[in-house]
């Protein structure tokens, strides 16, 4: 293998590893064109996204004046980038001094020191999304191997952009469906309450039984819509700023929020929250959700007379992460437990253990998935120890910020 092929193989395998992740597409494209400038005999590069209704929008650029050349094409509505997008073929201009189909771009670009430009379409079998532009300050062709490398990088960029677009479309769909479901659900809930209050007339025992079944299932559907909305928000990857916050204060908020559910049950619940502040980087609303979901589950899966304990403390070490300071949230119960063979699936979407099903304990199967997603976003770890019929302990370790 020649050394440039070797380097391309290295770059491609690095990108292959990130394909299934949800890194921000902008960061990935910037990384990709950084490699384009390293691997190819060019001085600068840029990626612009284009659709049938929009002018090119630059998403990444590298090297002298690349951003300026991308912008120039947008402003003039003319240039190799648009031509590559429209024709779905590479547009190769080894010498801008020779007549080109985009004279206005050529004139301005040459004045800015550009001598050659090579544009490669970002396209798949049935969609096209933009173009990768390679810029050079000296005239001359790219050899066939370089052309192949450039189109390969453009194809990788296409996959990222299409993946990101699909992810956003899916998330927006789930999010609007959950919103739309809320209104009828609230209405069903309201009318059922009126029936249950006997506002519309006395209920026979059989009618009451039916109304109670409607109430139960309305609560269930409302919980599902609300959990789906949380999942969609978490997956949307909209910039979610992390700030320095006190986990101790968050745990007290969670305790307050849980009071009504605790009061409903004959289970003793003990909160043991550190006296000193515990600073972590994150989002208070999300971390409160972690505590509420874990304690909520412990309550749900512990029969009357049982015990639940939630502690929030500083710990010196997190398993497998070496030394360092961590904030630990530990929630334990002596409830129904989770069969060992089912534990690996606990954090996957919609998973409900056989115990939950046998005991007919209601839930959406989304709570732990939400918890695990939040913990991952906070660079933390989550673990579980549990034995069937002996109770469970969930442990979350978050890096501290002090
Ligand atoms: P949900 O509680 O809504 O079903 P979760 O995602 O929160 O969904 O939990 C998934 C499954 O994990 C539950 O259905 C249950 O089987 C199991 N589980 C979670 N927490 C506990 C617990 N503290 N004790 C026993 N089982 C649990």
Coordinates of C-alpha atoms and ligand atoms in Angstrom, one line a residue:
X1 CA 0.0 0.0 0.0
X2 CA 1.2 3.5 -0.7
X3 CA 1.5 5.7 2.3
X4 CA -1.5 7.9 1.2
X5 CA -3.7 4.8 0.8
X6 CA -2.5 3.7 4.3
X7 CA -3.4 7.1 5.7
X8 CA -6.8 7.0 4.0
X9 CA -7.5 3.5 5.5
X10 CA -6.6 5.0 8.9
X11 CA -8.9 7.9 8.5
X12 CA -11.8 5.8 7.2
X13 CA -11.5 3.3 10.1
X14 CA -11.5 6.2 12.5
X15 CA -14.7 7.5 11.0
X16 CA -16.3 4.0 10.7
X17 CA -16.1 3.8 14.5
X18 CA -18.1 7.1 14.9
X19 CA -20.8 6.3 12.3
X20 CA -23.2 4.8 14.7
X21 CA -22.6 7.4 17.4
X22 CA -24.5 10.7 17.7
X23 CA -21.6 13.1 17.8
X24 CA -22.6 16.5 16.5
X25 CA -22.4 16.4 12.7
X26 CA -20.7 19.7 12.6
X27 CA -17.7 18.5 14.6
X28 CA -17.5 15.4 12.4
X29 CA -17.5 17.4 9.2
X30 CA -14.8 19.7 10.5
X31 CA -12.7 16.6 11.4
X32 CA -13.3 15.1 8.0
X33 CA -12.1 18.2 6.0
X34 CA -9.1 18.5 8.3
X35 CA -8.2 15.1 7.1
X36 CA -9.0 16.1 3.5
X37 CA -6.5 19.0 3.7
X38 CA -3.9 16.6 5.3
X39 CA -4.3 13.8 2.8
X40 CA -4.7 15.6 -0.5
X41 CA -2.4 18.1 -2.3
X42 CA -4.7 21.0 -1.6
X43 CA -4.5 24.2 0.5
X44 CA -8.1 24.5 1.8
X45 CA -11.4 22.8 1.9
X46 CA -15.1 23.4 2.7
X47 CA -18.4 21.6 3.0
X48 CA -21.7 23.3 2.1
X49 CA -25.1 21.9 2.5
X50 CA -27.7 22.6 -0.2
X51 CA -31.3 21.7 -0.8
X52 CA -33.6 22.5 -3.7
X53 CA -35.1 25.4 -1.8
X54 CA -32.0 26.8 -0.1
X55 CA -28.7 28.3 -1.2
X56 CA -25.5 26.7 -0.1
X57 CA -24.9 26.9 3.7
X58 CA -21.3 26.4 4.7
X59 CA -21.1 23.9 7.6
X60 CA -17.3 23.4 7.9
X61 CA -14.2 24.9 6.4
X62 CA -10.4 24.6 6.8
X63 CA -7.4 26.4 5.4
X64 CA -6.8 30.0 4.2
X65 CA -9.9 31.7 2.8
X66 CA -12.0 28.5 2.5
X67 CA -14.9 30.1 4.3
X68 CA -14.7 33.1 2.0
X69 CA -14.8 30.9 -1.1
X70 CA -17.8 29.0 0.2
X71 CA -19.6 32.3 1.0
X72 CA -18.7 33.7 -2.4
X73 CA -20.6 30.8 -4.1
X74 CA -23.6 31.4 -1.8
X75 CA -23.6 35.2 -2.5
X76 CA -23.2 34.8 -6.3
X77 CA -25.5 31.7 -6.4
X78 CA -22.9 30.3 -8.8
X79 CA -19.8 28.1 -8.5
X80 CA -18.4 24.6 -8.6
X81 CA -20.2 23.6 -5.3
X82 CA -23.6 24.3 -6.8
X83 CA -22.6 22.7 -10.1
X84 CA -21.5 19.5 -8.3
X85 CA -24.7 19.4 -6.3
X86 CA -26.9 19.9 -9.4
X87 CA -25.1 17.5 -11.7
X88 CA -24.3 15.0 -9.0
X89 CA -20.8 14.6 -10.6
X90 CA -17.4 16.0 -9.5
X91 CA -16.7 19.4 -11.0
X92 CA -12.9 19.7 -11.7
X93 CA -11.4 23.1 -12.5
X94 CA -7.6 22.6 -12.5
X95 CA -7.1 26.2 -13.8
X96 CA -9.5 29.0 -13.0
X97 CA -7.7 31.2 -15.6
X98 CA -9.2 29.0 -18.4
X99 CA -12.8 29.7 -19.3
X100 CA -15.3 28.2 -16.8
X101 CA -19.1 27.8 -16.5
X102 CA -19.0 30.2 -13.5
X103 CA -17.1 33.3 -14.7
X104 CA -18.2 35.5 -11.8
X105 CA -17.0 33.1 -9.2
X106 CA -13.7 32.5 -11.1
X107 CA -13.0 36.2 -11.3
X108 CA -13.5 36.9 -7.6
X109 CA -11.8 33.7 -6.5
X110 CA -8.7 34.4 -8.7
X111 CA -8.5 37.9 -7.2
X112 CA -8.4 36.3 -3.8
X113 CA -5.5 34.0 -4.9
X114 CA -7.3 30.8 -5.9
X115 CA -6.0 28.9 -8.9
X116 CA -7.8 25.6 -8.9
X117 CA -11.0 24.1 -7.4
X118 CA -12.4 20.6 -7.3
X119 CA -16.0 20.0 -6.0
X120 CA -17.5 16.6 -5.1
X121 CA -21.2 16.1 -4.6
X122 CA -22.5 14.8 -1.3
X123 CA -25.1 12.4 -2.7
X124 CA -26.5 8.9 -2.2
X125 CA -28.7 6.8 -4.5
X126 CA -31.8 8.9 -4.0
X127 CA -30.8 12.1 -2.1
X128 CA -28.3 14.9 -2.5
X129 CA -27.3 17.2 0.3
X130 CA -24.4 19.5 -0.7
X131 CA -20.8 19.4 -1.9
X132 CA -17.2 19.1 -0.7
X133 CA -15.0 21.8 -2.2
X134 CA -11.2 21.5 -2.4
X135 CA -9.2 24.6 -3.1
X136 CA -5.7 25.1 -4.4
X137 CA -3.5 28.2 -4.9
X138 CA -1.6 26.6 -7.8
X139 CA -3.0 25.3 -11.0
X140 CA -2.9 21.6 -12.0
X141 CA -4.9 18.4 -12.1
X142 CA -5.5 16.0 -9.2
X143 CA -4.4 12.5 -10.0
X144 CA -7.0 9.7 -10.2
X145 CA -6.1 8.3 -6.8
X146 CA -6.6 11.7 -5.2
X147 CA -9.9 12.1 -7.0
X148 CA -11.0 8.7 -5.6
X149 CA -9.9 9.7 -2.1
X150 CA -11.9 13.0 -2.3
X151 CA -15.1 11.3 -3.5
X152 CA -14.7 8.7 -0.7
X153 CA -14.5 11.5 1.9
X154 CA -17.5 13.2 0.3
X155 CA -19.4 9.9 0.6
X156 CA -18.5 9.6 4.3
X157 CA -19.7 13.2 4.8
X158 CA -23.0 12.3 3.0
X159 CA -23.6 9.4 5.4
X160 CA -23.1 11.6 8.4
X161 CA -25.4 14.3 7.1
X162 CA -28.2 11.9 6.1
X163 CA -27.9 10.1 9.5
X164 CA -28.2 13.4 11.3
X165 CA -31.2 14.5 9.2
X166 CA -33.0 11.2 9.8
X167 CA -32.3 11.4 13.5
X168 CA -33.7 14.9 13.7
X169 CA -36.8 14.0 11.6
X170 CA -37.5 10.9 13.9
X171 CA -37.1 13.0 17.0
X172 CA -39.3 15.8 15.8
X173 CA -41.9 13.2 14.8
X174 CA -41.9 11.5 18.2
X175 CA -41.9 14.9 19.9
X176 CA -44.9 16.2 18.0
X177 CA -46.9 13.0 18.4
X178 CA -46.3 13.1 22.2
X179 CA -47.5 16.7 22.2
X180 CA -50.6 16.0 20.1
X181 CA -51.5 13.1 22.4
X182 CA -51.5 15.3 25.5
X183 CA -54.6 17.3 24.6
X184 CA -57.0 14.4 24.1
X185 CA -55.5 12.6 27.0
X186 CA -56.1 15.6 29.3
X187 CA -59.7 15.7 28.0
X188 CA -60.3 12.0 28.6
X189 CA -58.8 12.3 32.1
X190 CA -61.1 15.3 32.9
X191 CA -64.3 13.6 31.7
X192 CA -63.4 10.4 33.5
X193 CA -63.0 12.3 36.7
X194 CA -66.4 13.9 36.3
X195 CA -67.9 10.4 35.8
X196 CA -66.0 9.1 38.8
X197 CA -67.3 12.0 40.9
X198 CA -70.8 11.0 39.8
X199 CA -71.3 14.6 38.5
X200 CA -73.2 13.0 35.6
X201 CA -75.2 10.6 37.8
X202 CA -74.7 7.7 40.2
X203 CA -72.5 4.8 39.0
X204 CA -73.4 1.2 39.4
X205 CA -70.6 -1.0 40.8
X206 CA -70.0 -2.4 37.3
X207 CA -69.8 1.1 35.8
X208 CA -67.4 2.2 38.5
X209 CA -65.2 -0.7 37.7
X210 CA -65.1 0.4 34.0
X211 CA -64.5 4.0 34.9
X212 CA -61.5 2.9 37.1
X213 CA -60.1 0.9 34.2
X214 CA -60.3 4.0 32.0
X215 CA -58.6 6.1 34.6
X216 CA -55.8 3.6 35.0
X217 CA -55.1 3.4 31.3
X218 CA -55.4 7.1 30.8
X219 CA -52.7 7.6 33.4
X220 CA -50.6 4.9 31.7
X221 CA -51.0 6.5 28.3
X222 CA -50.2 10.0 29.7
X223 CA -47.1 8.6 31.4
X224 CA -46.0 7.1 28.1
X225 CA -46.5 10.3 26.1
X226 CA -44.6 12.2 28.7
X227 CA -41.7 9.7 28.8
X228 CA -41.6 9.7 25.0
X229 CA -41.3 13.5 25.0
X230 CA -38.3 13.2 27.5
X231 CA -36.6 10.6 25.3
X232 CA -37.1 12.7 22.2
X233 CA -35.7 15.8 24.0
X234 CA -32.7 13.9 25.2
X235 CA -32.1 12.4 21.8
X236 CA -32.5 15.7 19.9
X237 CA -29.0 16.7 20.9
X238 CA -30.1 20.3 20.9
X239 CA -27.3 22.2 22.7
X240 CA -28.1 21.4 26.4
X241 CA -25.8 23.6 28.4
X242 CA -24.2 22.1 31.5
X243 CA -23.6 24.4 34.5
X244 CA -21.9 23.9 37.8
X245 CA -24.6 22.8 40.3
X246 CA -25.0 21.3 43.8
X247 CA -26.2 17.7 43.6
X248 CA -27.2 17.9 47.3
X249 CA -29.7 20.7 46.5
X250 CA -30.9 18.7 43.5
X251 CA -31.5 15.6 45.7
X252 CA -33.5 17.7 48.2
X253 CA -35.7 18.9 45.3
X254 CA -36.2 15.3 44.2
X255 CA -37.2 14.3 47.7
X256 CA -39.8 17.1 47.7
X257 CA -41.1 16.0 44.3
X258 CA -41.5 12.4 45.5
X259 CA -43.4 13.3 48.7
X260 CA -46.9 12.5 47.3
X261 CA -45.8 9.1 45.9
X262 CA -44.1 8.2 49.2
X263 CA -47.2 9.2 51.2
X264 CA -49.4 6.9 49.1
X265 CA -47.3 3.8 50.0
X266 CA -46.8 1.8 53.1
X267 CA -43.0 1.6 52.5
X268 CA -40.4 3.3 54.7
X269 CA -38.3 5.7 52.6
X270 CA -35.0 7.1 54.0
X271 CA -33.1 9.9 52.4
X272 CA -29.5 10.2 53.5
X273 CA -28.2 13.3 51.7
X274 CA -24.7 14.7 52.3
X275 CA -24.6 17.8 54.5
X276 CA -21.9 19.5 52.4
X277 CA -22.5 20.7 48.9
X278 CA -21.4 18.3 46.1
X279 CA -20.6 20.2 42.9
X280 CA -21.0 18.5 39.5
X281 CA -21.3 19.8 36.0
X282 CA -24.7 19.2 34.5
X283 CA -28.4 20.1 34.3
X284 CA -30.3 20.2 37.5
X285 CA -33.6 19.2 35.8
X286 CA -32.1 16.1 34.3
X287 CA -30.3 15.0 37.5
X288 CA -33.5 15.5 39.5
X289 CA -35.2 13.2 37.1
X290 CA -32.5 10.5 37.7
X291 CA -33.2 10.6 41.5
X292 CA -37.0 10.7 41.0
X293 CA -37.0 7.8 38.5
X294 CA -34.7 5.6 40.6
X295 CA -36.6 6.2 43.9
X296 CA -39.9 6.0 42.0
X297 CA -38.9 2.6 40.7
X298 CA -37.7 1.4 44.1
X299 CA -41.1 2.4 45.6
X300 CA -43.0 0.7 42.8
X301 CA -41.1 -2.5 42.9
X302 CA -41.2 -2.9 46.7
X303 CA -44.2 -4.4 48.4
X304 CA -45.9 -2.8 51.4
X305 CA -43.9 -3.1 54.6
X306 CA -40.6 -2.8 52.6
X307 CA -37.7 -0.3 52.8
X308 CA -36.2 2.1 50.3
X309 CA -33.0 4.1 50.9
X310 CA -31.6 6.9 48.8
X311 CA -28.1 8.3 49.7
X312 CA -26.2 11.0 48.0
X313 CA -22.6 11.3 49.1
X314 CA -19.0 11.9 48.0
X315 CA -17.0 8.9 47.2
X316 CA -13.3 8.6 46.5
X317 CA -13.3 6.0 43.8
X318 CA -15.7 4.8 41.1
X319 CA -15.3 1.2 40.0
X320 CA -13.0 0.9 37.0
X321 CA -12.4 4.7 36.8
X322 CA -9.4 4.9 39.1
X323 CA -9.0 7.5 41.8
X324 CA -10.8 10.7 41.7
X325 CA -13.7 12.3 43.5
X326 CA -17.3 11.2 42.5
X327 CA -20.7 12.1 43.6
X328 CA -22.6 8.9 44.2
X329 CA -26.4 8.5 44.2
X330 CA -27.3 5.1 45.6
X331 CA -30.9 3.9 45.7
X332 CA -31.6 0.5 47.3
X333 CA -34.7 -1.4 48.1
X334 CA -35.7 -4.8 49.5
X335 CA -38.4 -5.3 46.9
X336 CA -39.0 -7.8 44.1
X337 CA -35.5 -7.6 42.6
X338 CA -34.6 -8.4 39.0
X339 CA -33.7 -11.9 37.7
X340 CA -29.9 -11.9 36.9
X341 CA -30.3 -13.0 33.3
X342 CA -32.6 -10.0 32.6
X343 CA -30.3 -7.4 34.1
X344 CA -28.2 -6.7 31.0
X345 CA -31.3 -5.4 29.2
X346 CA -32.5 -3.1 32.0
X347 CA -31.4 0.1 30.3
X348 CA -32.8 -0.6 26.9
X349 CA -35.9 1.1 25.7
X350 CA -39.3 -0.5 26.6
X351 CA -37.7 -3.3 28.6
X352 CA -39.8 -4.5 31.5
X353 CA -38.7 -7.5 33.6
X354 CA -40.7 -10.6 33.9
X355 CA -41.2 -9.7 37.6
X356 CA -42.9 -6.4 36.7
X357 CA -45.2 -8.3 34.3
X358 CA -46.1 -11.0 36.9
X359 CA -46.8 -8.5 39.6
X360 CA -48.7 -6.4 37.1
X361 CA -46.7 -3.3 38.1
X362 CA -47.4 -0.6 35.6
X363 CA -44.7 1.3 33.8
X364 CA -43.5 2.5 30.4
X365 CA -40.2 0.7 30.3
X366 CA -38.6 4.1 29.5
X367 CA -37.5 5.3 32.9
X368 CA -34.2 3.5 33.2
X369 CA -33.3 4.3 29.5
X370 CA -33.9 7.9 30.3
X371 CA -31.7 7.6 33.5
X372 CA -28.9 5.9 31.6
X373 CA -29.0 8.5 28.8
X374 CA -28.7 11.4 31.3
X375 CA -25.9 9.7 33.2
X376 CA -24.0 9.1 30.0
X377 CA -24.5 12.8 29.0
X378 CA -23.0 13.7 32.4
X379 CA -19.9 11.5 31.8
X380 CA -21.0 9.3 34.7
X381 CA -21.6 5.6 35.3
X382 CA -24.6 3.6 36.3
X383 CA -24.6 0.1 37.9
X384 CA -27.0 -2.3 39.4
X385 CA -26.8 -5.1 41.9
X386 CA -29.9 -7.1 42.4
X387 CA -31.2 -10.5 43.3
X388 CA -34.6 -11.9 42.4
X389 CA -37.0 -11.4 45.3
X390 CA -34.1 -9.9 47.4
X391 CA -34.2 -6.3 46.4
X392 CA -32.0 -4.0 44.1
X393 CA -29.4 -1.3 44.4
X394 CA -28.8 1.2 41.7
X395 CA -25.6 3.2 41.8
X396 CA -24.8 6.4 39.8
X397 CA -21.4 8.0 40.0
X398 CA -20.9 11.4 38.5
X399 CA -17.5 13.2 38.3
X400 CA -17.4 16.1 40.7
X401 CA -16.5 19.6 39.5
X402 CA -14.6 20.8 42.6
Ligands
LIG1 P1 -40.9 1.0 34.2 O1 -40.6 1.1 35.7 O2 -41.7 2.2 33.7 O3 -41.4 -0.3 33.8 P2 -38.0 1.4 33.8 O4 -37.3 1.6 32.6 O5 -37.9 2.4 34.9 O6 -39.5 1.2 33.4 O7 -37.6 0.0 34.4 C1 -37.5 -1.1 33.5 C2 -37.7 -2.4 34.3 O8 -36.7 -2.6 35.2 C3 -39.0 -2.4 35.1 O9 -40.1 -2.7 34.4 C4 -38.6 -3.4 36.2 O10 -38.8 -4.7 35.6 C5 -37.1 -3.2 36.3 N1 -36.8 -2.4 37.5 C6 -36.4 -1.1 37.6 N2 -36.2 -0.7 38.8 C7 -36.4 -1.8 39.6 C8 -36.4 -2.0 41.0 N3 -36.0 -1.0 41.9 N4 -36.7 -3.2 41.5 C9 -37.1 -4.2 40.6 N5 -37.2 -4.0 39.3 C10 -36.8 -2.8 38.8

